[in-house]
Amino acid sequence: MTLWNGRLPDTAPEVRLLCDSFEVDRRLYAADIRGSIAYARALRRAGVLSSAEEGAIVWGLERIRAEFAVGEFVVTPGDEDVHTAVERRLGELVGKELAGKLHTGRSRNDQVATDLRLWLLSEVPGIATGFLSLGEAIVAVAEEHLEVLMPGYTHLRRAQPLLFAHWLLSYFWKFSRDLERLDGLAERVAVLPLGAGALAGNPFGVDQGFLTADLGFSRPAENSLDAVSDRDFVAEFLFFSALTGVHLSGLAEDLVLFSSPEFGFLEFNERYLTGSSLMPQKANPDPLELARGRAGTLIGKLCGFLSVLKGLPSGYNRDLQEDKEPLFFAVDTLKLLLPLFAGVVRTLEVRPERMEASLEEEMLATELADYLVKKGIPFREAHRAVGRLVRRARELGVSLGELPPAEFRMAHPAFDADVRGALDFRGAVGRRRSYGGTAPERVREQIALAKEVLAERRGDAG
Ligand code: ARG
């Protein structure tokens, strides 16, 4: 028995296999029931249902919600999706005639769009909390190791010294932008499609202002035809997830690299490592590698879903049912990865001695050029002079500081004895006092700012 069996015979079995989506969309049950309860109220307010009918329907829907919640909902072969399953069960509980009235003026097209938006909105706070935990872990570790120096890299070659905290905090701001993106897209999720019907709107006078408020949306959709086909919010969420995945994969990569014995800057808590089936000595960062790989899968979900949307004719098309699997995947992935990364970061063992031992004097070449600049030499000329000095030190097999004064003077006559003062890692870091720079006072400021961001968000979360 299908919802449309007044018109068509039973479908071929392959059709059911392709079209049925209950196993995927059953997780929308709470949103579906919430939407239906609001719609029953709206129908009563519009005079379509009596108070007694509304009461019976709400009772039935609440009972179905309880059945789902305790795992007692019994699916039957005719249940095409969660909406038909709930409707069928409601008929069993309150009578088919009354259950049928709930669908007055409502299509599964406005229903499913409403459900998916409601469901996604209910997931937003949990994802936001994941970002906050990760942000807090980053700030705590940065603060604890505020004075530790490490090599900063470009092209994975040692470039200039940094504070370790500065490196770690660089990820805080990426995740902070991700969280802002989540806020921004959530505003666009909170637009109500209910009342759009199949495509043209609702002729029964249901009050969309009431539905908007009752379901916690911010406004009704401006155009019913757009409302039933608009999945921009899914695409936006998938983009937000993919970019978050890109950021997590970058952090994973840095952590895997810096914790390798060759670097030895960090060590993972052993609870975040897995062993090898053959080599007894191994302790591998598989979880972070999987997270790094998962970012690729998230990008694939975004590309795949954009391809589903591309070139669809206007109105609802069944292609849109493909929205759920990638959206659920993205939400589940973020809910798994964000707390995992928070745990990994929070329990990192930091090895300051290894980081500081990796600082090499060549990383101070810029300081030597800047020294000359302070003596009035144009930077390009200073750059060339120091370049010669670096080459000379390499030829002689010594560090810059070990070069005799004559070599300095040969490279540029403006070099004086006080040049040794420029060869100081902490000095190099301390001089970078520009806003957002790596000087300790700026990093302290950065931590204070990060804490403000977190406190404000924690406050919002209540
Ligand atoms: N399960 C469907 C979906 O997710 C519900 C809408 C079905 N609408 C239709 N016109 N066949 O999109």
XYZ file of C-alpha atoms and ligand atoms in Angstrom:
474
model
C 0.000 0.000 0.000
C 1.546 3.294 -1.062
C 0.458 6.881 -0.551
C -0.511 7.121 -4.205
C -2.246 3.764 -4.754
C -5.375 5.464 -6.009
C -3.474 6.055 -9.224
C -0.806 3.365 -9.683
C -0.327 -0.407 -9.212
C 2.364 -1.796 -6.902
C 5.861 -0.817 -7.958
C 8.494 -3.210 -9.324
C 10.846 -4.527 -6.607
C 13.874 -2.696 -8.029
C 11.964 0.545 -7.780
C 11.494 0.001 -4.088
C 15.182 -0.776 -3.647
C 16.124 2.463 -5.332
C 13.440 4.734 -3.925
C 13.035 3.540 -0.340
C 15.056 5.604 2.086
C 13.743 4.655 5.504
C 17.035 3.158 6.680
C 18.814 6.434 5.882
C 16.184 8.985 6.855
C 14.797 7.278 9.973
C 17.064 9.532 11.994
C 14.812 12.426 10.999
C 11.977 10.950 13.070
C 12.097 13.496 15.897
C 12.212 16.397 13.436
C 9.420 14.856 11.373
C 7.191 14.462 14.407
C 7.983 17.921 15.696
C 7.075 19.364 12.289
C 3.873 17.343 12.175
C 2.790 18.435 15.649
C 3.291 22.067 14.663
C 1.382 21.447 11.438
C -1.507 19.805 13.325
C -1.700 22.922 15.511
C -1.664 25.144 12.449
C -4.459 23.088 10.864
C -6.547 23.432 14.015
C -5.948 27.181 14.038
C -7.023 27.258 10.379
C -10.229 25.386 11.249
C -9.273 22.224 9.327
C -8.989 20.134 12.491
C -11.102 20.325 15.635
C -9.380 20.608 19.003
C -10.205 16.993 19.742
C -8.725 15.888 16.421
C -5.616 17.945 17.025
C -5.303 16.401 20.495
C -5.610 12.862 19.155
C -3.047 13.475 16.427
C -0.554 15.043 18.837
C -1.038 12.143 21.238
C -0.414 9.644 18.442
C 2.669 11.472 17.202
C 4.133 11.663 20.673
C 3.596 7.989 21.138
C 5.382 7.300 17.832
C 8.276 9.476 18.956
C 8.536 7.384 22.120
C 8.485 4.181 20.060
C 11.393 5.427 17.961
C 13.271 6.673 21.014
C 13.260 3.293 22.754
C 13.842 1.345 19.539
C 10.369 -0.137 19.469
C 9.134 1.403 16.261
C 8.236 -1.436 13.904
C 8.908 -0.708 10.265
C 6.682 -2.428 7.695
C 7.543 -3.300 4.085
C 5.440 -0.448 2.716
C 7.325 2.241 4.668
C 9.058 4.127 1.891
C 10.640 6.777 4.083
C 10.345 8.147 7.595
C 7.397 10.369 6.602
C 5.324 7.486 5.233
C 6.298 5.285 8.172
C 5.099 7.876 10.697
C 1.910 8.483 8.722
C 1.170 4.750 8.497
C 1.749 4.261 12.224
C -0.359 7.299 13.085
C -3.220 5.702 11.106
C -2.894 2.567 13.214
C -2.982 4.609 16.405
C -5.697 7.197 15.708
C -7.469 5.788 12.669
C -6.627 6.241 9.016
C -9.240 8.861 8.449
C -7.914 11.235 11.064
C -4.256 10.514 10.251
C -5.040 11.352 6.629
C -6.256 14.817 7.639
C -2.798 15.741 8.930
C -1.609 15.877 5.344
C -4.133 18.461 4.274
C -2.237 20.958 2.128
C 1.112 19.452 3.037
C 3.354 17.581 0.617
C 6.334 15.446 1.477
C 8.211 18.091 -0.485
C 7.706 20.860 2.084
C 7.707 18.255 4.839
C 11.121 16.746 4.083
C 12.724 20.141 3.533
C 11.360 21.243 6.913
C 12.524 18.063 8.623
C 16.033 18.266 7.256
C 16.398 21.893 8.312
C 15.031 21.161 11.783
C 17.355 18.214 12.158
C 20.403 20.172 11.054
C 19.557 23.061 13.389
C 19.363 20.597 16.263
C 22.886 19.362 15.443
C 24.501 22.808 15.272
C 25.037 23.307 19.035
C 26.823 19.951 19.409
C 29.161 20.772 16.547
C 29.807 24.245 17.970
C 30.685 22.647 21.306
C 33.206 20.424 19.524
C 34.931 23.517 18.148
C 34.969 25.107 21.604
C 36.585 22.034 23.188
C 39.245 21.984 20.521
C 39.806 25.739 20.867
C 40.122 25.418 24.629
C 42.641 22.597 24.283
C 44.719 24.670 21.857
C 44.705 27.709 24.146
C 45.548 25.657 27.249
C 48.561 23.988 25.620
C 49.730 27.262 24.068
C 49.520 29.031 27.403
C 51.304 26.285 29.261
C 54.278 26.421 26.871
C 54.263 30.115 26.153
C 58.024 30.677 26.165
C 59.035 27.645 24.103
C 60.840 28.415 20.834
C 60.510 26.304 17.725
C 61.660 26.536 14.125
C 59.058 28.117 11.873
C 58.882 26.666 8.371
C 58.133 27.710 4.835
C 58.253 25.020 2.154
C 58.987 22.690 5.070
C 62.428 24.289 5.328
C 63.495 26.063 8.499
C 62.749 29.752 7.996
C 62.581 31.916 11.141
C 62.141 31.113 14.815
C 58.626 31.169 16.266
C 57.042 30.636 19.615
C 55.578 27.117 19.722
C 52.409 28.733 21.098
C 52.222 30.927 18.010
C 52.327 27.903 15.724
C 49.640 26.105 17.700
C 47.407 29.179 17.945
C 47.532 29.579 14.166
C 45.042 26.686 14.097
C 42.806 28.338 16.675
C 41.969 31.094 14.196
C 41.206 28.694 11.383
C 38.717 26.866 13.590
C 37.333 30.158 14.843
C 36.524 31.094 11.232
C 34.917 27.676 10.728
C 32.687 28.345 13.699
C 31.742 31.744 12.259
C 30.857 29.992 9.010
C 28.658 27.599 10.958
C 26.853 30.543 12.584
C 26.367 32.176 9.212
C 24.962 29.142 7.493
C 22.719 28.292 10.458
C 20.902 31.573 9.794
C 20.090 30.350 6.309
C 19.049 26.911 7.560
C 16.477 28.590 9.809
C 14.108 29.446 6.942
C 10.746 27.637 7.000
C 9.618 25.704 3.889
C 6.416 24.368 5.508
C 3.360 25.838 3.829
C 4.960 25.599 0.404
C 2.959 22.436 -0.327
C 4.184 20.428 -3.289
C 5.358 23.608 -5.016
C 2.671 26.288 -5.222
C 1.768 27.148 -1.634
C -0.999 26.264 0.822
C -4.696 26.981 0.172
C -5.965 26.252 3.713
C -4.788 29.400 5.445
C -2.137 27.746 7.628
C -0.373 30.468 9.568
C 3.286 30.337 8.571
C 4.140 32.982 11.159
C 2.861 30.586 13.791
C 4.779 27.646 12.264
C 7.942 29.746 12.056
C 7.793 30.634 15.734
C 6.615 27.225 16.911
C 9.453 25.404 15.140
C 12.125 27.947 16.030
C 12.743 29.201 12.502
C 13.480 32.848 11.821
C 11.205 33.456 8.826
C 9.149 31.634 6.200
C 10.639 31.068 2.744
C 9.838 33.844 0.295
C 8.916 31.580 -2.625
C 7.183 28.196 -2.355
C 8.722 26.833 -5.545
C 12.192 27.724 -4.301
C 11.378 26.470 -0.804
C 10.768 22.847 -1.846
C 13.897 22.598 -3.986
C 16.347 24.767 -2.045
C 19.184 22.606 -0.741
C 21.716 25.433 -0.640
C 21.854 24.928 3.100
C 23.043 21.343 2.595
C 25.683 22.411 0.069
C 26.826 25.191 2.402
C 27.068 22.805 5.311
C 29.079 20.397 3.174
C 31.439 23.209 2.192
C 31.812 24.280 5.804
C 32.545 20.626 6.721
C 35.005 20.177 3.887
C 36.920 23.311 4.855
C 36.914 22.297 8.512
C 38.255 18.948 7.303
C 40.990 20.763 5.399
C 41.969 22.610 8.592
C 41.874 19.448 10.701
C 43.959 17.625 8.105
C 46.572 20.392 8.221
C 46.761 20.130 11.993
C 46.902 16.334 11.713
C 49.752 16.591 9.230
C 51.773 18.995 11.408
C 51.197 16.786 14.433
C 52.160 13.593 12.618
C 55.275 15.253 11.269
C 56.347 16.987 14.475
C 55.795 13.827 16.515
C 57.895 11.686 14.172
C 61.180 10.659 15.811
C 63.065 12.679 13.183
C 61.495 15.861 14.548
C 60.595 14.727 18.056
C 58.977 18.078 18.950
C 55.860 16.434 20.339
C 54.639 13.099 21.560
C 51.092 11.793 21.473
C 49.427 10.313 24.458
C 49.537 6.581 23.793
C 45.755 6.326 23.874
C 45.757 8.081 20.514
C 48.171 5.621 18.878
C 47.611 2.193 17.375
C 49.988 -0.724 16.907
C 51.212 -2.769 13.981
C 50.087 -6.313 13.265
C 53.628 -7.298 12.321
C 56.156 -4.933 13.898
C 55.932 -5.167 17.670
C 57.719 -1.878 18.326
C 55.342 0.358 16.356
C 53.008 3.001 17.797
C 51.386 4.711 14.841
C 49.253 7.850 14.582
C 46.521 6.057 12.571
C 43.663 8.135 14.033
C 45.201 11.356 12.763
C 45.953 9.795 9.408
C 42.355 8.652 9.093
C 41.215 12.146 10.019
C 43.513 13.534 7.338
C 42.012 11.065 4.857
C 38.472 11.830 5.970
C 38.999 15.419 4.857
C 39.303 14.070 1.329
C 36.067 12.153 1.677
C 34.331 15.299 2.955
C 35.505 17.211 -0.101
C 34.092 14.385 -2.208
C 30.707 14.664 -0.515
C 30.586 18.375 -1.341
C 31.542 17.824 -4.982
C 29.148 14.904 -5.304
C 26.181 16.791 -3.926
C 26.861 19.901 -6.004
C 26.809 17.572 -9.010
C 23.412 16.239 -7.907
C 22.051 19.789 -7.742
C 23.563 21.005 -10.988
C 21.088 21.471 -13.815
C 17.983 20.258 -11.953
C 14.773 21.647 -13.362
C 12.803 23.877 -11.014
C 10.560 22.413 -8.346
C 11.074 19.235 -6.339
C 12.889 16.394 -8.077
C 13.592 13.079 -6.444
C 17.330 13.585 -7.021
C 17.108 15.772 -3.932
C 16.692 12.687 -1.756
C 20.446 12.206 -2.252
C 20.972 15.100 0.168
C 20.731 13.045 3.335
C 23.607 10.602 3.148
C 26.319 13.269 2.618
C 24.781 15.597 5.181
C 24.564 12.861 7.812
C 28.097 11.759 6.973
C 29.446 15.287 7.384
C 27.669 15.877 10.693
C 28.772 12.502 12.080
C 32.345 13.064 10.959
C 32.620 16.473 12.622
C 31.002 15.203 15.802
C 33.623 12.472 15.897
C 36.699 14.417 14.831
C 36.402 17.643 16.818
C 36.401 15.977 20.262
C 39.091 13.557 19.079
C 41.404 16.410 18.104
C 40.614 18.193 21.373
C 41.797 15.084 23.219
C 44.927 14.690 21.084
C 45.930 18.335 21.585
C 45.088 18.426 25.287
C 47.297 15.408 25.998
C 50.277 16.346 23.809
C 53.684 15.977 25.395
C 55.705 18.989 24.353
C 59.488 18.589 23.994
C 60.965 22.114 24.213
C 64.537 20.828 24.213
C 64.001 19.088 20.847
C 62.434 22.175 19.305
C 65.143 24.474 20.576
C 67.858 22.057 19.464
C 66.425 22.283 15.949
C 66.939 26.009 15.744
C 69.903 26.653 13.473
C 71.730 29.933 13.154
C 70.922 30.300 9.480
C 67.373 31.006 10.644
C 68.786 34.311 11.892
C 70.032 35.414 8.469
C 67.070 37.777 8.220
C 68.199 39.328 11.527
C 71.616 40.064 10.016
C 69.991 41.736 7.018
C 67.735 43.732 9.342
C 70.844 44.722 11.341
C 72.347 46.256 8.203
C 69.060 47.981 7.388
C 69.189 49.650 10.801
C 72.603 51.003 9.794
C 71.018 52.634 6.769
C 71.767 49.970 4.149
C 68.952 49.341 1.630
C 67.322 45.975 2.306
C 68.120 44.455 -1.092
C 71.828 45.270 -0.641
C 71.710 43.848 2.909
C 69.991 40.697 1.625
C 72.793 40.144 -0.923
C 75.516 40.734 1.664
C 74.018 38.252 4.119
C 73.488 35.777 1.288
C 77.232 35.929 0.631
C 77.892 35.442 4.329
C 75.684 32.341 4.477
C 77.430 30.902 1.436
C 80.839 31.637 3.024
C 79.892 29.959 6.319
C 78.763 26.888 4.396
C 82.031 26.826 2.444
C 84.036 26.998 5.656
C 81.775 24.492 7.397
C 81.010 26.822 10.330
C 77.895 28.477 11.699
C 77.242 32.172 11.067
C 78.280 33.059 14.598
C 81.573 31.229 14.180
C 82.620 33.318 11.162
C 85.545 35.592 11.974
C 84.906 39.381 12.011
C 86.947 39.759 8.826
C 84.388 37.645 6.939
C 81.590 39.884 8.149
C 83.419 43.011 7.060
C 84.174 41.419 3.721
C 80.524 40.657 3.179
C 79.602 44.252 4.055
C 81.682 47.069 5.619
C 78.721 48.153 7.793
C 79.045 45.001 9.944
C 80.502 45.905 13.359
C 81.356 43.853 16.436
C 77.838 44.424 17.824
C 76.465 42.181 15.041
C 76.714 39.215 17.429
C 73.775 40.683 19.297
C 71.617 40.084 16.252
C 72.335 36.355 16.380
C 69.826 35.586 19.086
C 66.715 33.425 18.601
C 64.755 34.972 21.427
C 65.712 38.444 20.245
C 64.458 37.601 16.731
C 61.127 36.421 18.130
C 60.856 39.348 20.563
C 61.354 41.932 17.817
C 58.315 40.697 15.859
C 55.902 42.860 17.768
C 53.559 43.663 14.893
C 49.905 42.926 15.644
C 49.557 39.154 15.260
C 53.340 38.710 15.402
C 55.225 36.026 17.322
C 56.689 38.293 20.065
C 55.717 36.896 23.489
C 53.672 39.976 24.435
C 51.697 39.645 21.178
C 51.145 35.938 21.711
C 49.934 36.687 25.230
C 47.506 39.184 23.704
C 46.444 36.552 21.187
C 45.711 34.097 23.967
C 43.629 36.705 25.783
C 41.683 37.361 22.593
C 41.173 33.648 21.956
C 39.893 33.261 25.494
C 37.447 36.104 24.911
C 36.156 34.397 21.770
C 35.716 31.146 23.699
C 34.067 32.788 26.710
C 31.634 34.668 24.503
C 30.708 31.451 22.692
C 30.413 29.460 25.895
C 28.138 32.226 27.173
C 25.977 31.989 24.028
C 25.778 28.225 24.431
C 24.361 28.917 27.896
N 11.990 10.819 0.814
C 11.770 11.935 -0.046
C 12.982 12.861 0.011
O 13.815 12.689 0.831
C 10.554 12.661 0.368
C 9.920 13.463 -0.710
C 9.225 12.633 -1.676
N 8.530 13.475 -2.562
C 8.131 13.057 -3.785
N 7.558 13.938 -4.516
N 8.355 11.852 -4.184
O 13.145 13.756 -0.763
